[in-house]
Coordinates of C-alpha atoms in Angstrom, one line a residue:
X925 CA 119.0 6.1 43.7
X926 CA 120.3 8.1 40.8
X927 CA 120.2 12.1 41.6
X928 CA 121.0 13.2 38.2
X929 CA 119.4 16.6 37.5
X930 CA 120.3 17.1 34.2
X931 CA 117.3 18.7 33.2
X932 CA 118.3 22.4 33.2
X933 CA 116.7 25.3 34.6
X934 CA 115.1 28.2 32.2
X935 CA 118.3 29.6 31.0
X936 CA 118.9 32.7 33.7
X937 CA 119.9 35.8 31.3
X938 CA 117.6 38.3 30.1
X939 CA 114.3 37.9 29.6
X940 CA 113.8 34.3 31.0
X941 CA 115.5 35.4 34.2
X942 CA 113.2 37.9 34.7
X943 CA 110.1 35.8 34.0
X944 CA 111.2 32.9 36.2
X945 CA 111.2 35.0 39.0
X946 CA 107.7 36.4 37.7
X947 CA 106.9 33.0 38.1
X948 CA 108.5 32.6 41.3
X949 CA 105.8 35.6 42.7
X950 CA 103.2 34.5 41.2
X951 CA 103.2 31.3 42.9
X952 CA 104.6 32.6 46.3
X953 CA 101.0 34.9 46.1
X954 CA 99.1 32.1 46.2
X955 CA 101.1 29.8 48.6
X956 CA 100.8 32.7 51.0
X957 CA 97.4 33.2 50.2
X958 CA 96.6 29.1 50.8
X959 CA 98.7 29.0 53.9
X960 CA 97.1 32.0 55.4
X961 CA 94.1 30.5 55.6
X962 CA 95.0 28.0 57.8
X963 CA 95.2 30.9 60.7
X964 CA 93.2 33.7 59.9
X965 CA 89.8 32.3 60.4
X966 CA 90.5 31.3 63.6
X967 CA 89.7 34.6 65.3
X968 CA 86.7 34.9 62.8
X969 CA 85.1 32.1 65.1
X970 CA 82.9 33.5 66.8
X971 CA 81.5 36.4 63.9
X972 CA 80.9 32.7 62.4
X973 CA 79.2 31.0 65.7
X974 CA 76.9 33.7 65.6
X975 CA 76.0 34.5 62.2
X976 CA 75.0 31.2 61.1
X977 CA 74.5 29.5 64.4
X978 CA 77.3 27.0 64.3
X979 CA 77.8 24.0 67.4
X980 CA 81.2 23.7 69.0
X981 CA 81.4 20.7 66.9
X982 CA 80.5 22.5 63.2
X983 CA 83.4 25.4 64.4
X984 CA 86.2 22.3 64.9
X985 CA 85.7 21.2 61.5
X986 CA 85.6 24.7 59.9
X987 CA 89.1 25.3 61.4
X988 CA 90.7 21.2 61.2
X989 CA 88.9 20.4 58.0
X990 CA 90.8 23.0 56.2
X991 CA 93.6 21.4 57.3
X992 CA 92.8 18.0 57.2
X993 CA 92.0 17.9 53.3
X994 CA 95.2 20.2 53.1
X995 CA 97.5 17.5 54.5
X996 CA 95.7 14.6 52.4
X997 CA 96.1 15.3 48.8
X998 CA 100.2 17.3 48.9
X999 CA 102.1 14.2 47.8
X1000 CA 99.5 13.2 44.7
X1001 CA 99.3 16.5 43.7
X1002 CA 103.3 17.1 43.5
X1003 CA 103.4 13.6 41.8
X1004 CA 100.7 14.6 39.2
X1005 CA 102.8 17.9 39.0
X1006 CA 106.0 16.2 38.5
X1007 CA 104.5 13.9 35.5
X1008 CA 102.1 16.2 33.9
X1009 CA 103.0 19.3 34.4
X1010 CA 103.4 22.4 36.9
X1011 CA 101.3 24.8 35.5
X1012 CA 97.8 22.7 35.3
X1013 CA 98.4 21.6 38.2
X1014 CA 98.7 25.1 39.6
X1015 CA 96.0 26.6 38.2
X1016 CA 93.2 24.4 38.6
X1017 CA 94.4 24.1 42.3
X1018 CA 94.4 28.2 42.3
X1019 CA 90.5 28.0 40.2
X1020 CA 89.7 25.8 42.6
X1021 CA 90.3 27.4 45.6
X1022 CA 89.0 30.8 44.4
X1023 CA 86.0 29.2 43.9
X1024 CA 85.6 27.2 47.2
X1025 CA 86.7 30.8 49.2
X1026 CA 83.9 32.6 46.9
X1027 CA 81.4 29.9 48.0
X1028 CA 82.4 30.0 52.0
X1029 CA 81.9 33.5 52.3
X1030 CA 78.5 32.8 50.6
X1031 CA 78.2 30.5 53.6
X1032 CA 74.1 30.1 55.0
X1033 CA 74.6 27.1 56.8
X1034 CA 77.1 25.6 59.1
X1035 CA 77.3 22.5 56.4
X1036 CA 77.8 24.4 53.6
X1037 CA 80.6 26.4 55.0
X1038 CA 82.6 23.1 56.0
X1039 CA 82.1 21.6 52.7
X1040 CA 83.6 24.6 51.0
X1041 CA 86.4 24.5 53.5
X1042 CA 87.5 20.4 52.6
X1043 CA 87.1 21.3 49.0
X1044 CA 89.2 24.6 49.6
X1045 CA 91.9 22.5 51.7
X1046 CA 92.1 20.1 48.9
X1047 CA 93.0 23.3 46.5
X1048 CA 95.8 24.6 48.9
X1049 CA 96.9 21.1 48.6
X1050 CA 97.4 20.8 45.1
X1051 CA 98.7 24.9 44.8
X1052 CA 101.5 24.5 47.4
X1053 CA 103.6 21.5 46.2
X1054 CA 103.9 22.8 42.7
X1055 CA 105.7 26.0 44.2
X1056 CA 108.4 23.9 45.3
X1057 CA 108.6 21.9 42.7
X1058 CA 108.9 24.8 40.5
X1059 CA 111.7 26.4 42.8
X1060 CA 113.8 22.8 42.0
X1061 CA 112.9 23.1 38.3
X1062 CA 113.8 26.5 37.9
X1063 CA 117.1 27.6 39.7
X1064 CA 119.7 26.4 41.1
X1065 CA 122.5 27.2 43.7
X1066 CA 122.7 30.4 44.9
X1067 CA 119.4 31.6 43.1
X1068 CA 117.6 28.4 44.6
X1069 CA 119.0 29.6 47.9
X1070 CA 117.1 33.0 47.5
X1071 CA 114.3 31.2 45.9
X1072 CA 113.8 29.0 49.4
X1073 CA 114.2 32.2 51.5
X1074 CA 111.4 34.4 49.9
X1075 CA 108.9 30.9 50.5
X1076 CA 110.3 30.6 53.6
X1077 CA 109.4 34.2 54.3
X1078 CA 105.7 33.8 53.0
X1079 CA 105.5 30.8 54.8
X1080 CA 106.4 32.3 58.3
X1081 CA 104.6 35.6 57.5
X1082 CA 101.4 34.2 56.6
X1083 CA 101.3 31.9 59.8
X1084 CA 102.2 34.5 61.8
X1085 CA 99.9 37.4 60.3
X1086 CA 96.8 35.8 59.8
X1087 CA 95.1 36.4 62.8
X1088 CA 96.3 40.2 62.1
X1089 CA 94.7 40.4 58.8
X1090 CA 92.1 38.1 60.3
X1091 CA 91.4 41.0 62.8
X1092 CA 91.6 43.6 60.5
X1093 CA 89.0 42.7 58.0
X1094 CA 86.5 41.7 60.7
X1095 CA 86.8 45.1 62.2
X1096 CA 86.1 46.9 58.7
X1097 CA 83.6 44.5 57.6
X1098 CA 81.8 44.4 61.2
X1099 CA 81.1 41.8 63.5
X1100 CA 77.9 40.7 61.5
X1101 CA 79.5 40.0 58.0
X1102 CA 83.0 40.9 58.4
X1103 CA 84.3 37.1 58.7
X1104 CA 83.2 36.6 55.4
X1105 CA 85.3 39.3 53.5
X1106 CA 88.1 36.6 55.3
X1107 CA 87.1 34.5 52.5
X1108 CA 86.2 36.8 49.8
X1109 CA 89.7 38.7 50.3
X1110 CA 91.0 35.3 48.2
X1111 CA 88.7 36.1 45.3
X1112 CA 90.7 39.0 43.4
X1113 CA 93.9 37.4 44.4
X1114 CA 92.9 33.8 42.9
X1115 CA 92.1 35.2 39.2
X1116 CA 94.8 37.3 39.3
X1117 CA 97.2 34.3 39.8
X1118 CA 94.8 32.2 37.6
X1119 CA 95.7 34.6 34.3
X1120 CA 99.5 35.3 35.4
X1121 CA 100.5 31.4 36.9
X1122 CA 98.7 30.2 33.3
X1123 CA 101.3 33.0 30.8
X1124 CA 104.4 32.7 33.4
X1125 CA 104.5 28.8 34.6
X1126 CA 106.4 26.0 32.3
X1127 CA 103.5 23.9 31.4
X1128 CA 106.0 20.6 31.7
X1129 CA 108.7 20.1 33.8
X1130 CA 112.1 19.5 32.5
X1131 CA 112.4 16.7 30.3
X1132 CA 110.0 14.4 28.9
X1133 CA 106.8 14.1 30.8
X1134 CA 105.6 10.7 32.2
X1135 CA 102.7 8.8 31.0
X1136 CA 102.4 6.2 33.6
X1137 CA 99.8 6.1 36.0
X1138 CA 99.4 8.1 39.2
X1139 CA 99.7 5.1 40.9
X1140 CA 96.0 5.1 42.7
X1141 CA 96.8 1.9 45.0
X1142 CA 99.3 4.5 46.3
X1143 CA 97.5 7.1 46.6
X1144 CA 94.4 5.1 48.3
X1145 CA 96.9 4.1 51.3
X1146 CA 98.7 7.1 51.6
X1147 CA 95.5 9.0 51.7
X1148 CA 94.3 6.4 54.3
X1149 CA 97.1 6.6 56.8
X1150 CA 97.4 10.2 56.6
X1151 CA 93.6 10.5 57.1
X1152 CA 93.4 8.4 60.3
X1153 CA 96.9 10.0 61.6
X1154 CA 95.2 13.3 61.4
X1155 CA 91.4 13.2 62.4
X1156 CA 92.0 12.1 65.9
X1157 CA 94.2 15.3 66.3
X1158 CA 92.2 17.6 64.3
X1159 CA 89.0 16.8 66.2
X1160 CA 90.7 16.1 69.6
X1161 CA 88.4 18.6 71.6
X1162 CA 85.0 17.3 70.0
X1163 CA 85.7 14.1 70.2
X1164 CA 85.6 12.3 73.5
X1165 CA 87.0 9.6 75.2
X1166 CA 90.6 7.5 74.5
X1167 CA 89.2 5.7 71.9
X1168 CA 90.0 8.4 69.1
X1169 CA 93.9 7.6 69.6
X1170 CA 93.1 4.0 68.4
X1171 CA 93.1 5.5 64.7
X1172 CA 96.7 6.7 65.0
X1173 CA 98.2 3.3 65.0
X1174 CA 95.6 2.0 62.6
X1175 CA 97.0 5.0 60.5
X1176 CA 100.4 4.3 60.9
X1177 CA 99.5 1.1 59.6
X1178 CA 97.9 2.2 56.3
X1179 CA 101.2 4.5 56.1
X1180 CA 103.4 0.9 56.7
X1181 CA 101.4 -0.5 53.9
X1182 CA 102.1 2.2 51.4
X1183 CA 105.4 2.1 52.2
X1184 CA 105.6 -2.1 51.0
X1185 CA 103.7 -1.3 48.3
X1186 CA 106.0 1.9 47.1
X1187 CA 108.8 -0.1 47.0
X1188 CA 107.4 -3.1 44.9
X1189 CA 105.3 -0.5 42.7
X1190 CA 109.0 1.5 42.1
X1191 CA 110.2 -1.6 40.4
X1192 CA 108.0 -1.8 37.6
X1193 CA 106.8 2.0 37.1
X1194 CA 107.4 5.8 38.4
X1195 CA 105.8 5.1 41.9
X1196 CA 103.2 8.5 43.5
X1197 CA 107.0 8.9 46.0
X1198 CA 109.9 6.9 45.5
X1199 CA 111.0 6.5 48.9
X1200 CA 114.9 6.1 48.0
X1201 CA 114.8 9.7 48.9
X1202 CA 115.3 8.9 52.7
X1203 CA 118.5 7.5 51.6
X1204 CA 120.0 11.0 51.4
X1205 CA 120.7 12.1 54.6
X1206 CA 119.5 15.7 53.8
X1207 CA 116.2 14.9 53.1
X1208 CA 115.4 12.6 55.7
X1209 CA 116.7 14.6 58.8
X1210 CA 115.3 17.6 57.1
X1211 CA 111.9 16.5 57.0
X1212 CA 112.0 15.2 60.4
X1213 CA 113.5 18.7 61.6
X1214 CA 110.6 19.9 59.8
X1215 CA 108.0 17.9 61.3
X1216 CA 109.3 18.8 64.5
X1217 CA 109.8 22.1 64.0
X1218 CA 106.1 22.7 62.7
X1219 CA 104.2 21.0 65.9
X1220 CA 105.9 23.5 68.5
X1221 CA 106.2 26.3 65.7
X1222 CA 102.3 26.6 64.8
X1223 CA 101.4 25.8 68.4
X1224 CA 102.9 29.0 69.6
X1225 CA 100.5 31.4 68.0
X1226 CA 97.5 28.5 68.8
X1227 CA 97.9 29.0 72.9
X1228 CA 98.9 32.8 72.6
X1229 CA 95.5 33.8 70.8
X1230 CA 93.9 31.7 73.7
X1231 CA 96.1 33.6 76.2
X1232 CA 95.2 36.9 74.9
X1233 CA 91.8 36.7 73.5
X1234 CA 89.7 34.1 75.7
X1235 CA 92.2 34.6 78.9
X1236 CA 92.7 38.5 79.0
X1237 CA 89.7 39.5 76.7
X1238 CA 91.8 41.3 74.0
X1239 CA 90.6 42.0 70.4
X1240 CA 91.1 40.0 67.3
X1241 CA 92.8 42.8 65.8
X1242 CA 95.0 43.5 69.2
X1243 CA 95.9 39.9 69.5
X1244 CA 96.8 39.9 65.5
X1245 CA 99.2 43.0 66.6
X1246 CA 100.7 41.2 69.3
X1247 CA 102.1 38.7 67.1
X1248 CA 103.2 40.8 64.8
X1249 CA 107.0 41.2 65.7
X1250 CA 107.6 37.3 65.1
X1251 CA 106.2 37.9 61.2
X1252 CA 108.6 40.9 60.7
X1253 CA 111.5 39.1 62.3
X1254 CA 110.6 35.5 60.4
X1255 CA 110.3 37.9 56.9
X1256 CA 113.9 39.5 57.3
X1257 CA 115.7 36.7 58.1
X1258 CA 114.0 34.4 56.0
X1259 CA 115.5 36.7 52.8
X1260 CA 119.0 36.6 54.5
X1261 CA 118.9 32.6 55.2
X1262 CA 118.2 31.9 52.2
X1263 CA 121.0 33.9 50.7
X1264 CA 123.6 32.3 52.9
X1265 CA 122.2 28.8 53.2
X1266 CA 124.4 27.5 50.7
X1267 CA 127.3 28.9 52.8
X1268 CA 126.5 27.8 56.3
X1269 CA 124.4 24.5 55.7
X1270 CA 122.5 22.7 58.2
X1271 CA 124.5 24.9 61.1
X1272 CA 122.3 28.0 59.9
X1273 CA 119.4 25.7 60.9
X1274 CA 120.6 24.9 64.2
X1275 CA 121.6 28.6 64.7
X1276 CA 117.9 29.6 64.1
X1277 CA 117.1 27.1 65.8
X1278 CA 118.8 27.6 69.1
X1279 CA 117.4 31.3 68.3
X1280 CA 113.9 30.7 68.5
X1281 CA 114.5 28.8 71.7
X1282 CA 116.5 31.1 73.4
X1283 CA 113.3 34.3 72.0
X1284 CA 111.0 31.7 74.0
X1285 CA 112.1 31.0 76.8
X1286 CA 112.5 34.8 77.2
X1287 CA 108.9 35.0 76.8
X1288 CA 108.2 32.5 79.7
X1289 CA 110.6 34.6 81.8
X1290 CA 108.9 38.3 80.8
X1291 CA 105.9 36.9 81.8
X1292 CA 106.4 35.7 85.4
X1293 CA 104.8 38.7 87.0
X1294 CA 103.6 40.7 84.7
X1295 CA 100.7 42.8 84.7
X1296 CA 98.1 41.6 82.0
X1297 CA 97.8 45.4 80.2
X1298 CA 101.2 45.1 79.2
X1299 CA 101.7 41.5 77.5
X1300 CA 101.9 42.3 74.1
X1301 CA 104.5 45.1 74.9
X1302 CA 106.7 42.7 76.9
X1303 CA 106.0 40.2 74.5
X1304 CA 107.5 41.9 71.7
X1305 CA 111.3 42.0 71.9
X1306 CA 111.0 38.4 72.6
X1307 CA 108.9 37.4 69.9
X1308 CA 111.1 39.7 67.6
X1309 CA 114.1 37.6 68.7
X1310 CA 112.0 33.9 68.2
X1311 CA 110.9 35.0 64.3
X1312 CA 114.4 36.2 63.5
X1313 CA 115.7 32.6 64.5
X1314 CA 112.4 31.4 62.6
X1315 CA 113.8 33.0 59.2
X1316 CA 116.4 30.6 59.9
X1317 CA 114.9 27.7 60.0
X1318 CA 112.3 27.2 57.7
X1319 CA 113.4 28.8 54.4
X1320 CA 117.1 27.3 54.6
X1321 CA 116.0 23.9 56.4
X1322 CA 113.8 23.6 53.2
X1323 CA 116.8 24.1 50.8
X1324 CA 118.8 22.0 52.2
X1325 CA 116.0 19.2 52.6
X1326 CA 115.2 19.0 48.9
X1327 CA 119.2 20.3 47.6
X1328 CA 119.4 16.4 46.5
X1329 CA 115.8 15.7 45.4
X1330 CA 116.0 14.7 41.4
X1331 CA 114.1 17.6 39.5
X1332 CA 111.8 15.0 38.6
X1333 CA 110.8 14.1 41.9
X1334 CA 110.8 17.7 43.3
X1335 CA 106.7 17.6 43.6
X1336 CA 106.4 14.4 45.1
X1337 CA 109.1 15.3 47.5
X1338 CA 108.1 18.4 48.4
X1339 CA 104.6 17.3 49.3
X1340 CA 106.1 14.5 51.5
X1341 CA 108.0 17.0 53.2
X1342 CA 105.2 19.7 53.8
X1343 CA 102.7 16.7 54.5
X1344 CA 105.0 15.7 57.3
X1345 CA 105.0 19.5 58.4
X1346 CA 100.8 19.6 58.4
X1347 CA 100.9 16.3 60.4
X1348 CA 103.8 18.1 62.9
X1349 CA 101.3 21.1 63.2
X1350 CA 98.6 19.2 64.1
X1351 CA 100.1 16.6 66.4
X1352 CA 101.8 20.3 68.3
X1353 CA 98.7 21.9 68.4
X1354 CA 96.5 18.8 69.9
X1355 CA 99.5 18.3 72.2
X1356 CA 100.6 21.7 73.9
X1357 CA 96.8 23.0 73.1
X1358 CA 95.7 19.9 75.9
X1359 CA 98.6 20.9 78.3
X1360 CA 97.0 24.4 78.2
X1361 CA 93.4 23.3 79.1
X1362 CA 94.9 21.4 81.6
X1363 CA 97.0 23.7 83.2
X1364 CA 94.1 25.9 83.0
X1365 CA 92.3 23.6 85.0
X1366 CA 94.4 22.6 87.6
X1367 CA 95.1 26.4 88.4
X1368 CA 91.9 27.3 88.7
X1369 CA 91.4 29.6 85.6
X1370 CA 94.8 31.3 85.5
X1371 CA 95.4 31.5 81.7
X1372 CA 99.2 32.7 82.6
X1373 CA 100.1 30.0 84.1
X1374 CA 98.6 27.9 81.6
X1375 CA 100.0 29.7 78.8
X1376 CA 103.4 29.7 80.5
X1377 CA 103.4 26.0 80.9
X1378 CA 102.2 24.8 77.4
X1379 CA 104.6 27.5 75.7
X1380 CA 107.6 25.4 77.6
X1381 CA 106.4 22.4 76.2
X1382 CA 106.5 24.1 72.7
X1383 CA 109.8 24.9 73.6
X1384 CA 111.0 21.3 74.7
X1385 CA 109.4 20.3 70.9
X1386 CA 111.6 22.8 68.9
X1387 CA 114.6 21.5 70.9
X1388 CA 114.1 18.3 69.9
X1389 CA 114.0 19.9 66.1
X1390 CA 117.7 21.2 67.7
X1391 CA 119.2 18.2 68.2
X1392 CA 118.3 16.7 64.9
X1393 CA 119.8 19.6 63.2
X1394 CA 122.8 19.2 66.0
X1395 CA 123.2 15.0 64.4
X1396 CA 122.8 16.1 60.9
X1397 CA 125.6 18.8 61.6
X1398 CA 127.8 16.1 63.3
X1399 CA 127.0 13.5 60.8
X1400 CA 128.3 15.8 57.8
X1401 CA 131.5 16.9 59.6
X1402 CA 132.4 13.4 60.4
X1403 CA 131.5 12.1 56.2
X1404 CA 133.5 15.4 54.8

């Protein structure tokens, strides 16, 4: 596979450096404001049970659905991206999902509110790939470096202060309507970056756009596998019984078929993802670093709103503060990873890595005997320590992931890469979220104990992202 990037970034002096990185915030608003949404209406749960009379069941699918749809449509809409252009792309995914948030804080139904939530998943899913992809098409080197830091920033911020937000606006807007200002917080935001993504974003890519089609066989049996992968962990508490975990396979089936078909499509036209990309070393342990990294990474803030909300019978807004440290340490070191990545490589990521798992384990050993009143203070230093080594990982592991990816491909790539991320978060959550109800269980109610024992497991997940990085380290000493 060719990785000629000769198509050339906006030319970086003067005024079209200064509105590339215009661009740059105006699509780093609305990635944070898409992947915030993934976590802050989780402690709007019950406002929702009650306001419109939801079932367990209607509540799983408000929260999973979101991500579900999310997950499905990344890697069509970088393609599409990639071969028609960044900017439609963008701002029909931003329209769209103004509109769907606008219509879910109308909510009067339980129905209504899940349909808005696919359709608004589907929008993050087309907004977020055409960041990236605009980060490859833009700069390069060291200015890609800081690029990747300031979405690796948004991205650890907004998962880690969503249920802050979350808290806060339900406590201003009251118990009755505030959940719904979680939605309607997205409306300003969205036309904003409507107008300024429409003036600041190259309508093309680089180059000469491509005519061919989207490849819809492609997209039918990606869509498929990813579909059947996800629902089984998405609706693992509603949906009883083993037989659920029959779809996985079945999924991973559909995924073996688009696979076969990518690689015959590729030789007669621009396939949805050309998977000669998992020839480069950098992207394929990347994205598996990244899928591994996302299912104990995501499941951290999962089983500690649990902990401290249903367990110790904290606030929204008090749990929202507790996590707070691991946002502010994710956002500093996120700017300063990405500055350095193209210094330190893949032994940056392994740094952070070893980081976040040294911050955790701390946190299991804090809470041994602790009395409850004081978790979030005990919690703090710790969590401080994890995020810092977070800031580490995500921004520069994403650099270094897509530093090979042909400009033309940067979409599609990207979406594989943060579709492998959404199917990480899930498959983490499902996991260490069943080892906690179990635990919970078998101890006869003590949330502590179950929070100490599925946090471990999170741990023995991002250790496995560890050694990954640790191969990928090894592999490029031995090659140079």
């Amino acid at each position: 596979m060719s990785t000629d990037r000769s198509s050339t970034p906006v030319d970086a002096t003067g005024s079209d450096d200064r509105r590339r990185w215009k661009a740059l915030s105006v699509g780093l608003v609305a990635a944070f404001m898409t992947l915030l949404d993934v976590s802050i209406v989780n402690v709007a749960v019950p406002s929702i049970d009650r306001a419109i009379h939801a079932t367990p069941s209607d509540l799983q699918w408000v929260l999973s659905g979101y991500a579900l749809t999310f997950g499905l449509v990344l890697v069509p809409a970088g393609r599409f991206g990639d071969a028609r252009g960044r900017r439609t792309a963008f701002v029909v995914g931003v329209a769209l999902f103004t509109v769907t948030s606008a219509l879910a804080g109308l909510a009067r139904s339980p129905e209504w509110l899940i349909a808005a939530r696919l359709v608004q998943g589907a929008a993050a899913g087309i907004v977020n790939p055409q960041v990236s992809g605009m980060i490859q098409q833009l700069f390069r080197g060291a200015d890609r470096g800081r690029a990747f830091g300031l979405l690796g920033a948004t991205i650890g911020i907004s998962t880690a202060v969503g249920p802050l937000l979350g808290g806060l606006l339900i406590e201003l807007g009251g118990e009755e309507h505030g959940w719904r200002w979680v939605f309607f917080v997205n409306i300003p935001v969205g036309i904003l970056a409507v107008v300024l993504g429409w003036r600041l974003i190259p309508a093309r890519p680089a180059g000469q756009p491509d005519r061919h089609r989207l490849d819809p066989v492609g997209v039918l049996l990606l869509g498929l596998g990813v579909t059947l992968v996800l629902l089984p962990l998405v609706q693992r508490a509603q949906w009883r019984g083993p037989g659920k975990w029959v779809l996985i396979p079945v999924g991973l089936l559909f995924l073996a078929g688009f696979a076969f078909w990518e690689r015959w499509y590729a030789r007669h036209r621009p396939p949805l993802f050309d998977l000669r990309l998992f020839r480069l070393r950098s992207y394929t342990l990347g994205s598996l670093i990244g899928l591994v990294y996302f299912a104990g990474f995501t499941a951290i803030f999962f089983i500690f709103t649990l902990y401290l909300q249903v367990g110790l019978g904290y606030s929204a807004l008090a749990a929202g503060l507790a996590i707070t440290p691991f946002a502010l340490g994710s956002a500093a070191a996120s700017a300063v990873g990405g500055r350095v990545v193209t210094r330190y490589g893949r032994p940056l990521v392994a740094a952070g890595l070893l980081v976040v798992v040294l911050g955790l384990l701390a946190t299991v050993w804090v809470l041994r005997d602790s009395p409850h009143s004081s978790v979030p203070l005990l919690t703090a230093v710790p969590f401080l320590l994890a995020g810092l080594g977070s800031g580490l990982v995500i921004a520069p592991n994403q650099t270094l992931t897509l530093s090979e990816v042909p400009v033309p491909q940067a979409g599609s790539g990207a979406g594989m890469l943060q579709t492998g991320q959404r199917i990480g978060s899930a498959a983490g959550i499902a996991g260490v979220g069943a080892l906690f109800f179990s635990s919970l269980a078998g101890s006869g109610g003590d949330f502590s104990v179950a929070y100490r024992h599925s946090l471990l497991l999170a741990v023995g997940i991002i250790a496995l992202a560890l050694v990954a990085a640790l191969v990928d380290v090894v592999a490029g000493h031995r090659s140079s």
